[in-house]
PDB file of C-alpha atoms in Angstrom:
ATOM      1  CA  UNK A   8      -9.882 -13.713 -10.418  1.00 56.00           C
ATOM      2  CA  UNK A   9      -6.696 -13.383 -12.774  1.00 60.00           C
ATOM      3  CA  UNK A  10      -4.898 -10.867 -10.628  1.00 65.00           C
ATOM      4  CA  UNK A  11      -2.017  -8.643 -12.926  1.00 71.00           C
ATOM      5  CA  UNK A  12       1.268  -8.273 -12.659  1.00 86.00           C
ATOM      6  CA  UNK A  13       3.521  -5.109 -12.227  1.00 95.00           C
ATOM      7  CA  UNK A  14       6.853  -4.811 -13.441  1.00 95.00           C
ATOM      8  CA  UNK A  15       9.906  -2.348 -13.339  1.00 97.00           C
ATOM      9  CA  UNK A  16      12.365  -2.232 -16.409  1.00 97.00           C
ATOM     10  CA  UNK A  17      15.130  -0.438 -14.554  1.00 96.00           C
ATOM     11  CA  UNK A  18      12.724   2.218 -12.759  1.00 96.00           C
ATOM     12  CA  UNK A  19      15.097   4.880 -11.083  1.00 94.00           C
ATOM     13  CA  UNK A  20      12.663   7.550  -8.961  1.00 95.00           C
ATOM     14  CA  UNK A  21      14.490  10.597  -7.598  1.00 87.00           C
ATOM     15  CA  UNK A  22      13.844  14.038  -5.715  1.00 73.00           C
ATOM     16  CA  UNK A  23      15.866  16.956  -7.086  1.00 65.00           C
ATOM     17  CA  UNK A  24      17.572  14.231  -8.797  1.00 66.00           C
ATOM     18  CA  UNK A  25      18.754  12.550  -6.185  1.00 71.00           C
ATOM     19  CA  UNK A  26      17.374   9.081  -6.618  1.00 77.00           C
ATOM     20  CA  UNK A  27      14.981   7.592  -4.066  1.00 91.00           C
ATOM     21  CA  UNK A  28      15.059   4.601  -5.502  1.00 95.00           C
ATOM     22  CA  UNK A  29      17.993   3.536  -8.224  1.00 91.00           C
ATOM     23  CA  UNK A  30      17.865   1.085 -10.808  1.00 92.00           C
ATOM     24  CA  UNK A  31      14.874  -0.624  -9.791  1.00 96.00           C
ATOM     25  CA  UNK A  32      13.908  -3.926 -12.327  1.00 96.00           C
ATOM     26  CA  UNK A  33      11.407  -6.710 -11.510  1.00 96.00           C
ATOM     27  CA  UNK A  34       7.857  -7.930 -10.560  1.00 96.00           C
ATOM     28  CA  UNK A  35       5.250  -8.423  -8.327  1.00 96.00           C
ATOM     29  CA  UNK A  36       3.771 -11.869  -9.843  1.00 94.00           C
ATOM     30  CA  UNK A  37       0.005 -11.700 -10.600  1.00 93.00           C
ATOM     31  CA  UNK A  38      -1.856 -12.665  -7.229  1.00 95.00           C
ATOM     32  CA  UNK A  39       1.492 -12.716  -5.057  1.00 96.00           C
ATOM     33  CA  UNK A  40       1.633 -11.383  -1.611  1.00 98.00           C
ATOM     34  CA  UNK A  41       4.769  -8.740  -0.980  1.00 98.00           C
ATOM     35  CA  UNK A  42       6.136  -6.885   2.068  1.00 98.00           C
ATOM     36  CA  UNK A  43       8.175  -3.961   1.109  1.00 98.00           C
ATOM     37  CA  UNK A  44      10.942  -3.388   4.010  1.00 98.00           C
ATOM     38  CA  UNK A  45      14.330  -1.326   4.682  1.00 97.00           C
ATOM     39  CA  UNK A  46      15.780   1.213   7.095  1.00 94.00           C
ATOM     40  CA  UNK A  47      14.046   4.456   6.922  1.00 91.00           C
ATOM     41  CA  UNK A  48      14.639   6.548   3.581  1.00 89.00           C
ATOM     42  CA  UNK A  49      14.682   3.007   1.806  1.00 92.00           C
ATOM     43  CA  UNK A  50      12.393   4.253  -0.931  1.00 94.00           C
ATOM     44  CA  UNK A  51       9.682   2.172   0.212  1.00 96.00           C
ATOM     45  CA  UNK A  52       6.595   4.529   0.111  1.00 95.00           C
ATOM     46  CA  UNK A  53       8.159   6.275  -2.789  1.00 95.00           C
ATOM     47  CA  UNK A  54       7.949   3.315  -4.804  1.00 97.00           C
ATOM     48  CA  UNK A  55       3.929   2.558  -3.843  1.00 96.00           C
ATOM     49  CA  UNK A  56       3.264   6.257  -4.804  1.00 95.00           C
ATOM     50  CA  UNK A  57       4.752   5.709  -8.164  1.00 96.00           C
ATOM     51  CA  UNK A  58       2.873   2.811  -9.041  1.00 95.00           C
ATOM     52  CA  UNK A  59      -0.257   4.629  -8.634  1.00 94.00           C
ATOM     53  CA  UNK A  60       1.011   7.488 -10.581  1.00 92.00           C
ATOM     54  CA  UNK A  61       1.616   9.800  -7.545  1.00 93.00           C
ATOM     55  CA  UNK A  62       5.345  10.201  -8.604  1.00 92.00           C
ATOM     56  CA  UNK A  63       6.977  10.768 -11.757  1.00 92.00           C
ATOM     57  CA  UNK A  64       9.161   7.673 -12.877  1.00 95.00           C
ATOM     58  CA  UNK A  65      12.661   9.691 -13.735  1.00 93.00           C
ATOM     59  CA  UNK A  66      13.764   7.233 -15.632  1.00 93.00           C
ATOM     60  CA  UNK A  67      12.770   3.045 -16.681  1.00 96.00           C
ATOM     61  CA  UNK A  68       9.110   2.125 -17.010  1.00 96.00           C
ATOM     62  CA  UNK A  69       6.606   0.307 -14.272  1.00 96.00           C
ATOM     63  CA  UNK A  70       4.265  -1.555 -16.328  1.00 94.00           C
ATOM     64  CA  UNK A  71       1.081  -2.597 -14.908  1.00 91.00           C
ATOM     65  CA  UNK A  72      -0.553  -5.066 -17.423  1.00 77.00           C
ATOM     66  CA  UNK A  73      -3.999  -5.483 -18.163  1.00 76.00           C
ATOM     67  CA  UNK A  74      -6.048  -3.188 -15.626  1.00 82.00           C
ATOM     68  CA  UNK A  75      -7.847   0.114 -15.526  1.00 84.00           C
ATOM     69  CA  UNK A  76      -6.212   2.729 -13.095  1.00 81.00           C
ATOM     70  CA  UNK A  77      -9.170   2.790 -11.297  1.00 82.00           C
ATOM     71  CA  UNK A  78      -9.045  -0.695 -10.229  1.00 90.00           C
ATOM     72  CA  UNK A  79      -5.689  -0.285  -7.839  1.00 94.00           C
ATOM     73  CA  UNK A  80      -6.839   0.564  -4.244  1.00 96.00           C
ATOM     74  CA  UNK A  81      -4.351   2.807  -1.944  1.00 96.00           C
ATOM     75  CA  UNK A  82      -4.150   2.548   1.529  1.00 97.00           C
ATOM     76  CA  UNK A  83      -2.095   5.589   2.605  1.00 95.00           C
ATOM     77  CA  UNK A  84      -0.289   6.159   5.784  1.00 94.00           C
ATOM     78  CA  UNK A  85      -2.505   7.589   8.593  1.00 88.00           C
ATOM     79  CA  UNK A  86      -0.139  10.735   8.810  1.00 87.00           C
ATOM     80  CA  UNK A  87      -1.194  11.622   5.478  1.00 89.00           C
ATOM     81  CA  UNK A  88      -5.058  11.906   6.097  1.00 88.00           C
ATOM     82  CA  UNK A  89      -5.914  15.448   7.335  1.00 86.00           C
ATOM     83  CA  UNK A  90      -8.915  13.557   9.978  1.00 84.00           C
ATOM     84  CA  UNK A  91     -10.026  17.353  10.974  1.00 85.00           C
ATOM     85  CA  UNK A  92     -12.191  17.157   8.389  1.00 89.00           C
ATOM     86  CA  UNK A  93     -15.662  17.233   8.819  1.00 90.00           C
ATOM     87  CA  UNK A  94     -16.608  13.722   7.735  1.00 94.00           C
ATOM     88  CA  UNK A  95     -18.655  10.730   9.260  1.00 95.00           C
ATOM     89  CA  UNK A  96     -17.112   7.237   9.022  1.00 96.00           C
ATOM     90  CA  UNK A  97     -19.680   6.028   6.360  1.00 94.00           C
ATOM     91  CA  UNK A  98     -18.985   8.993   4.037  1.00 91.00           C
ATOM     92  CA  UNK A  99     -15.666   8.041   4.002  1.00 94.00           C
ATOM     93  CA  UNK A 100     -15.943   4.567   3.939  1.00 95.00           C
ATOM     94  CA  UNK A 101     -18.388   5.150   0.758  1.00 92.00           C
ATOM     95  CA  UNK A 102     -15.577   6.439  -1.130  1.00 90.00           C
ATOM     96  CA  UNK A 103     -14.779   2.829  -2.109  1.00 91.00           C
ATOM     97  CA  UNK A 104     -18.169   2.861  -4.003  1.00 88.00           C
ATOM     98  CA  UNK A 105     -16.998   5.856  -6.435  1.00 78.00           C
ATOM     99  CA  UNK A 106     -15.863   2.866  -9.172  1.00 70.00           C
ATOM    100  CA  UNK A 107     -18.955   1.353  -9.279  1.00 65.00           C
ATOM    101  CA  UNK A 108     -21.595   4.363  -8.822  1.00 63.00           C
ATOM    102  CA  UNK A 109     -19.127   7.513 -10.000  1.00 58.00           C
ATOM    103  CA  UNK A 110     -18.176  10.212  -7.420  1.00 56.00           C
ATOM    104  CA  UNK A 111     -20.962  12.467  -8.172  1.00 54.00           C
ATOM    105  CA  UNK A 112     -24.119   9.751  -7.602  1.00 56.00           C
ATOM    106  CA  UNK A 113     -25.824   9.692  -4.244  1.00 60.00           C
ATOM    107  CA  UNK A 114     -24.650   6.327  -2.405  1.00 62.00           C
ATOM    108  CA  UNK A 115     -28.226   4.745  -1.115  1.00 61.00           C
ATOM    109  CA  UNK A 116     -30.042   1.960  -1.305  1.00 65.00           C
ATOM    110  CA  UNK A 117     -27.978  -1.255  -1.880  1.00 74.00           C
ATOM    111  CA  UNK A 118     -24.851   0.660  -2.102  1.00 77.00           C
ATOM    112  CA  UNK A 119     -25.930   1.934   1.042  1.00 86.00           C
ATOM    113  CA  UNK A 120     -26.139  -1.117   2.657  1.00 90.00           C
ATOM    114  CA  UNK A 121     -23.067  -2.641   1.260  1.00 92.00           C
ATOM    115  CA  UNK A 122     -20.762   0.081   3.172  1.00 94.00           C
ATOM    116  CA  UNK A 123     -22.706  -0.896   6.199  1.00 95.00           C
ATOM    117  CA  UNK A 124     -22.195  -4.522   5.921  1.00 96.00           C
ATOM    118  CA  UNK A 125     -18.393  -3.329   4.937  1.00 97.00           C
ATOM    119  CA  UNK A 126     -18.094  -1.779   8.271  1.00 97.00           C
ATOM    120  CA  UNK A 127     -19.362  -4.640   9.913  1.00 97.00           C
ATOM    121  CA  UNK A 128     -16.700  -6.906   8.556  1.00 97.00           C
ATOM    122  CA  UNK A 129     -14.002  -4.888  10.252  1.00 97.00           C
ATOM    123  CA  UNK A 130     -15.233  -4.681  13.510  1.00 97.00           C
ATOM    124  CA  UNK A 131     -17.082  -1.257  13.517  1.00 97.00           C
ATOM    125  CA  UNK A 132     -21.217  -1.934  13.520  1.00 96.00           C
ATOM    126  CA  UNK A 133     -22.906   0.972  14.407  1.00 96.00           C
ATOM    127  CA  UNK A 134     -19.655   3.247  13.754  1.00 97.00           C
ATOM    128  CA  UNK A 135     -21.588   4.733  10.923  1.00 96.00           C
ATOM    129  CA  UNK A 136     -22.154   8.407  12.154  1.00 96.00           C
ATOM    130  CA  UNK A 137     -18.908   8.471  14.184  1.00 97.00           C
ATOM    131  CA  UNK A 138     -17.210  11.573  13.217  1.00 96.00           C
ATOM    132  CA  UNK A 139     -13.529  10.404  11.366  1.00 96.00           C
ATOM    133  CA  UNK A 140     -11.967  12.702  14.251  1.00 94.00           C
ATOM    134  CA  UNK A 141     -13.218  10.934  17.093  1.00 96.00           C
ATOM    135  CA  UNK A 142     -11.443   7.570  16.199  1.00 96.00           C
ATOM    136  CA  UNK A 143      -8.565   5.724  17.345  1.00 95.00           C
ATOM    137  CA  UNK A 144      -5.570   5.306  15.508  1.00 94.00           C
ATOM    138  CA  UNK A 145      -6.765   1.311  15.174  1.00 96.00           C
ATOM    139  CA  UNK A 146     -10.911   2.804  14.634  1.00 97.00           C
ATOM    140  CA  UNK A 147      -9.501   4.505  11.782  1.00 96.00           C
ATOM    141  CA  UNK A 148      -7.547   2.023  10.488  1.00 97.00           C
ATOM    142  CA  UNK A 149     -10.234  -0.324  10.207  1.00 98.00           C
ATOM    143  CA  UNK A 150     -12.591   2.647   8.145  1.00 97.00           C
ATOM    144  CA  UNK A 151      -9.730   2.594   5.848  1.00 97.00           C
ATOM    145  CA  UNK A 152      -9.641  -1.043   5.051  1.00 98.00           C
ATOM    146  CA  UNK A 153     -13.398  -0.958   5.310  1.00 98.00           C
ATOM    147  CA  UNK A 154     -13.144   1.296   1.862  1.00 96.00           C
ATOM    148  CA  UNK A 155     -10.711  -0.788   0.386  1.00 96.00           C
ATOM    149  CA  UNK A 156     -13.089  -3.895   0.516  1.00 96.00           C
ATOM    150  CA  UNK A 157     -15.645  -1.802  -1.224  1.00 95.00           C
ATOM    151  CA  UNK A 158     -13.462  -0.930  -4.066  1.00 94.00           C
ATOM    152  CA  UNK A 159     -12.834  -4.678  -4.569  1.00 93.00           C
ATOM    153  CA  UNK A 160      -9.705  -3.951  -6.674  1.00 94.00           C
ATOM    154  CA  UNK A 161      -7.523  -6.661  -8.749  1.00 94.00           C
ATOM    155  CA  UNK A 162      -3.846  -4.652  -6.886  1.00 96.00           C
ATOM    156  CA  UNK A 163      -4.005  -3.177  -3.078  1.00 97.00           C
ATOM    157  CA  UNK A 164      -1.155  -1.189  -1.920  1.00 98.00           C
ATOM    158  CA  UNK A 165      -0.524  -0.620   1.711  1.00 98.00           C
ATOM    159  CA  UNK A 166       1.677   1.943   2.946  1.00 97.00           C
ATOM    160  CA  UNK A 167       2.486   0.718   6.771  1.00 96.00           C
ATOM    161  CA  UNK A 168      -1.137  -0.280   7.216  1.00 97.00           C
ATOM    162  CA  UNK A 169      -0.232  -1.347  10.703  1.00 96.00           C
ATOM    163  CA  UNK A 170       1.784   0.856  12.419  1.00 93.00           C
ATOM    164  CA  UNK A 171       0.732   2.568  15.336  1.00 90.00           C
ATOM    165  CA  UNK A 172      -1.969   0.604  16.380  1.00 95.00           C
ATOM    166  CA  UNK A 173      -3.141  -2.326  18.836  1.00 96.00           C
ATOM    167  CA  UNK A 174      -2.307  -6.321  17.923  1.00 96.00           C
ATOM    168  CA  UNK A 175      -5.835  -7.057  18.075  1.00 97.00           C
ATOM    169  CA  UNK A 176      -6.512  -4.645  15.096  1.00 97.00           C
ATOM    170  CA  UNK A 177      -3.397  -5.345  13.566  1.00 97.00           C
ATOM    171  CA  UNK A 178      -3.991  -9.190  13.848  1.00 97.00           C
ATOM    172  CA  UNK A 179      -8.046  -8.695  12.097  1.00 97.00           C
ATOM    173  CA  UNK A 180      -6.227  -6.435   9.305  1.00 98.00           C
ATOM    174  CA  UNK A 181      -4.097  -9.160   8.441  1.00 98.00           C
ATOM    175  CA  UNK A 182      -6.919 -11.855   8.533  1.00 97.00           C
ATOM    176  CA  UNK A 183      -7.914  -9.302   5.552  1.00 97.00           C
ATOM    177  CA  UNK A 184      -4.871  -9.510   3.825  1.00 98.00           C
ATOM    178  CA  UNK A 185      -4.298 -13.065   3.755  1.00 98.00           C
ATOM    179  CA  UNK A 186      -8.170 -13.225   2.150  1.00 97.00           C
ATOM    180  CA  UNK A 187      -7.077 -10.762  -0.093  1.00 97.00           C
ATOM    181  CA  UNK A 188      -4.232 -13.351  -0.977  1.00 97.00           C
ATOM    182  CA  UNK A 189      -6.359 -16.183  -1.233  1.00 97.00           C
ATOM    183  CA  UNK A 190      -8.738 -14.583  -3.679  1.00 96.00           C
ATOM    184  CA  UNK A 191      -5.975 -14.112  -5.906  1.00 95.00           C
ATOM    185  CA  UNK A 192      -5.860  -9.995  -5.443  1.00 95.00           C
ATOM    186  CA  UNK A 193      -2.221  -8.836  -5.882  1.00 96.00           C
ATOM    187  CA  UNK A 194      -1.286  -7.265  -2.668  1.00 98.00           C
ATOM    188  CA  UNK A 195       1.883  -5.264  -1.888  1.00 98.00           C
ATOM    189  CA  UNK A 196       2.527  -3.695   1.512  1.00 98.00           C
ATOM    190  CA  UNK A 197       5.005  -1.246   2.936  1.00 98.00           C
ATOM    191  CA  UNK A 198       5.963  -2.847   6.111  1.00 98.00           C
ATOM    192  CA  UNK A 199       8.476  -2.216   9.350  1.00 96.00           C
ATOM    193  CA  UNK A 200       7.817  -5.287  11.711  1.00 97.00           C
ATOM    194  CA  UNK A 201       9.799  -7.694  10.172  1.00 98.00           C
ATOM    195  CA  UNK A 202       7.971 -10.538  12.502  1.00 97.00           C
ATOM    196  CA  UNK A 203       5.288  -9.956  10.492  1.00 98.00           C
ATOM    197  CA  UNK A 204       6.597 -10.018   7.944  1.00 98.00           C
ATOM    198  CA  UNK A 205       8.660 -13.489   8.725  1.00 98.00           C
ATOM    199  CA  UNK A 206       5.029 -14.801   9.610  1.00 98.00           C
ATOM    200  CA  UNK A 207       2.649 -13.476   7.109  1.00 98.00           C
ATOM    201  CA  UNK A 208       4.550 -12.565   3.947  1.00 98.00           C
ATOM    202  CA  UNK A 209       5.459 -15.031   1.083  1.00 98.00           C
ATOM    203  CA  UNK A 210       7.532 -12.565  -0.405  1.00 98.00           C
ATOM    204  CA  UNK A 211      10.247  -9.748   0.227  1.00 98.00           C
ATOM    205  CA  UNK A 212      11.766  -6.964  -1.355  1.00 98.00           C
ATOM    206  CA  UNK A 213      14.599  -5.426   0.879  1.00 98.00           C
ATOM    207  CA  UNK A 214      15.386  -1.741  -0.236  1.00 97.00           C
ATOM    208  CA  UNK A 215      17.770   0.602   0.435  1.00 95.00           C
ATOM    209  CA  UNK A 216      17.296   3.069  -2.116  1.00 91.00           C
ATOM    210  CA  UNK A 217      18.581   0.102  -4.537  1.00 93.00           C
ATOM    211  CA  UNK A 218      16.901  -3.237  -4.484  1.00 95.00           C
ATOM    212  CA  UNK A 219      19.219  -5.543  -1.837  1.00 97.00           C
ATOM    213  CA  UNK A 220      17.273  -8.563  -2.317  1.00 98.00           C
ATOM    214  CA  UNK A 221      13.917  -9.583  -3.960  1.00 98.00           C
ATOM    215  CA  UNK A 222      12.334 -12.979  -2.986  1.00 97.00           C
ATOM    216  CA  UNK A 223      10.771 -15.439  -1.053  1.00 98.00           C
ATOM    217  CA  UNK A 224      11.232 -13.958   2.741  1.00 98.00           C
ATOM    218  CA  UNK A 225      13.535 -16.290   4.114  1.00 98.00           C
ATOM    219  CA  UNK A 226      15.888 -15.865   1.666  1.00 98.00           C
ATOM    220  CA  UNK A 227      15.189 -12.091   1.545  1.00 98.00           C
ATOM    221  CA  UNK A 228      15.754 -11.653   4.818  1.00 98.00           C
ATOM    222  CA  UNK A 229      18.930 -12.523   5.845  1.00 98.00           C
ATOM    223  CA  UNK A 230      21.242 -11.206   8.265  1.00 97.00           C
ATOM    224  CA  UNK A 231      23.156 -10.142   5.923  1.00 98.00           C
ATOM    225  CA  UNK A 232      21.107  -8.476   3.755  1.00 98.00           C
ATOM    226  CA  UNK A 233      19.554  -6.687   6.490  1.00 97.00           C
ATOM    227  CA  UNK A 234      22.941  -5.417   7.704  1.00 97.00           C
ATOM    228  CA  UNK A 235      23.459  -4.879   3.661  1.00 96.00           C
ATOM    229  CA  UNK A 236      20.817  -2.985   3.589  1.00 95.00           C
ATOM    230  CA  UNK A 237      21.449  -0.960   6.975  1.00 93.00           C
ATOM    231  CA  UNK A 238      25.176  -0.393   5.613  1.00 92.00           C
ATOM    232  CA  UNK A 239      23.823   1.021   2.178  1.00 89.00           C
ATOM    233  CA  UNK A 240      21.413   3.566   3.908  1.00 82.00           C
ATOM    234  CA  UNK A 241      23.805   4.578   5.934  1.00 78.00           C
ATOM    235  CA  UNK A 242      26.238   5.430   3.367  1.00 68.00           C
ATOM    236  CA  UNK A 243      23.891   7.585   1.479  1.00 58.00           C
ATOM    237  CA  UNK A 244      25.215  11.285   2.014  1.00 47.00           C
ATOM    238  CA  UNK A 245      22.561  14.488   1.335  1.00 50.00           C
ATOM    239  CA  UNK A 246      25.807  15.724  -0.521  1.00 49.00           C
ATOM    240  CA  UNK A 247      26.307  12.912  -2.602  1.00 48.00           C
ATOM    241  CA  UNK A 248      26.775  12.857  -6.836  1.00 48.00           C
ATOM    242  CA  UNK A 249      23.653  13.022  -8.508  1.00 47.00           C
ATOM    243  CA  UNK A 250      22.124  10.368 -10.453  1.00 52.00           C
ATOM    244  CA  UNK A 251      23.749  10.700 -14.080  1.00 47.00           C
ATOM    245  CA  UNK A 252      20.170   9.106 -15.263  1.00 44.00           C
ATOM    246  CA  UNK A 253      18.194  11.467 -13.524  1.00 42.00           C
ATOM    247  CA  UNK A 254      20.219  14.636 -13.951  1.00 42.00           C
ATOM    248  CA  UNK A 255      19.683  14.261 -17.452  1.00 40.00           C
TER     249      UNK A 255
END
């Protein structure tokens, strides 16, 4: 699988033009493996939302080269899912067959049986007429990257896929990832446990609302980057200038 790349020519993304992130240029190498990090208000979840087209770029370009829209999967964070909703776990995890079959075709049959087996390759057999809001913060989780595996995209973004729930889940997620990896997928995630990080991820980008350091993850994450980093977010005021870019 040739994986694509995504790059940044000087990508500045702002809220009532105050940037969120400044100045941002670089690129996730086709197939690489990436852990976003920094101190809360970094940017990080901004910048996944952009790629996908959730947030207007302000000013620069992200390119993503050679791929359909439809073939970037999203894993959101849990606090963004509204898991009142009336839904059984295989409805949702059929979602991820909406590429393949289009959203308004019954999902039977072998596509049927592929969100099964999906489920079943996260841990959840027999989850399939579990209502979404009867699951665990790890149960859901799970559903989530149970969809993503039926979307089979070339680029997966994860916004803090594992915060909030137990190792065990957190240690079969990444068993995921790394396959992910090893197919050749692109994967970038939004991450705060920098242990993980240290442990699982190849590469590093270390935000604080400006790129601090963009690498291989030992050399990313260095002490003093990381007290960089904490020192930049820190120093970021609610009354502070605009940016010039995006004010204009």
């Amino acid at each position: 699988m040739k994986a694509p790349a995504i790059q940044f020519d000087d990508v500045t993304l702002a809220y009532r033009r105050h940037p969120a992130v400044h100045h941002l240029s670089g690129t996730f190498e086709p197939g690489s493996l990436t852990a976003i990090v920094g101190p809360n208000g970094a940017g990080k979840s901004t910048l996944i939302k952009a790629i996908i087209g959730a947030i207007r770029v302000d000013e620069g370009r992200i390119h993503v080269r050679d791929i359909d829209p439809r073939d970037i999967a999203y894993l959101p964070q849990q606090s963004e899912l509204d898991r009142s909703f009336p839904m059984e776990v295989l409805d949702l995890v059929s979602m991820g067959l909406w590429r393949r079959v289009g959203p308004l075709r019954r999902i039977d049959g072998e596509h049927l049986d592929r969100a099964v087996e999906a489920l079943a390759a996260v841990g959840l057999k027999d989850f399939e007429r579990r209502a979404i809001g009867t699951l665990s913060g790890g149960q859901m989780q799970r559903v989530l990257f149970a969809r993503m595996l039926l979307q089979d995209a070339r680029i997966l973004l994860l916004d803090e896929p594992f915060t909030a729930i137990d190792s065990r889940t957190t240690a079969d997620l990444l068993e995921l990832v790394q396959r992910w990896h090893g197919e050749g997928r692109t994967v970038v995630a939004v991450l705060h446990d920098l242990e993980i990080v240290r442990r699982e991820m190849p590469n590093t980008l270390l935000l604080a609302r400006e790129p601090v350091a963009w690498g291989p993850t030992a050399e990313a994450l260095t002490a003093e980057n990381l007290l960089l980093a904490r020192q930049m977010s820190e120093a970021t005021l609610e009354g502070a200038p605009v940016c010039r870019r995006a004010a204009a």
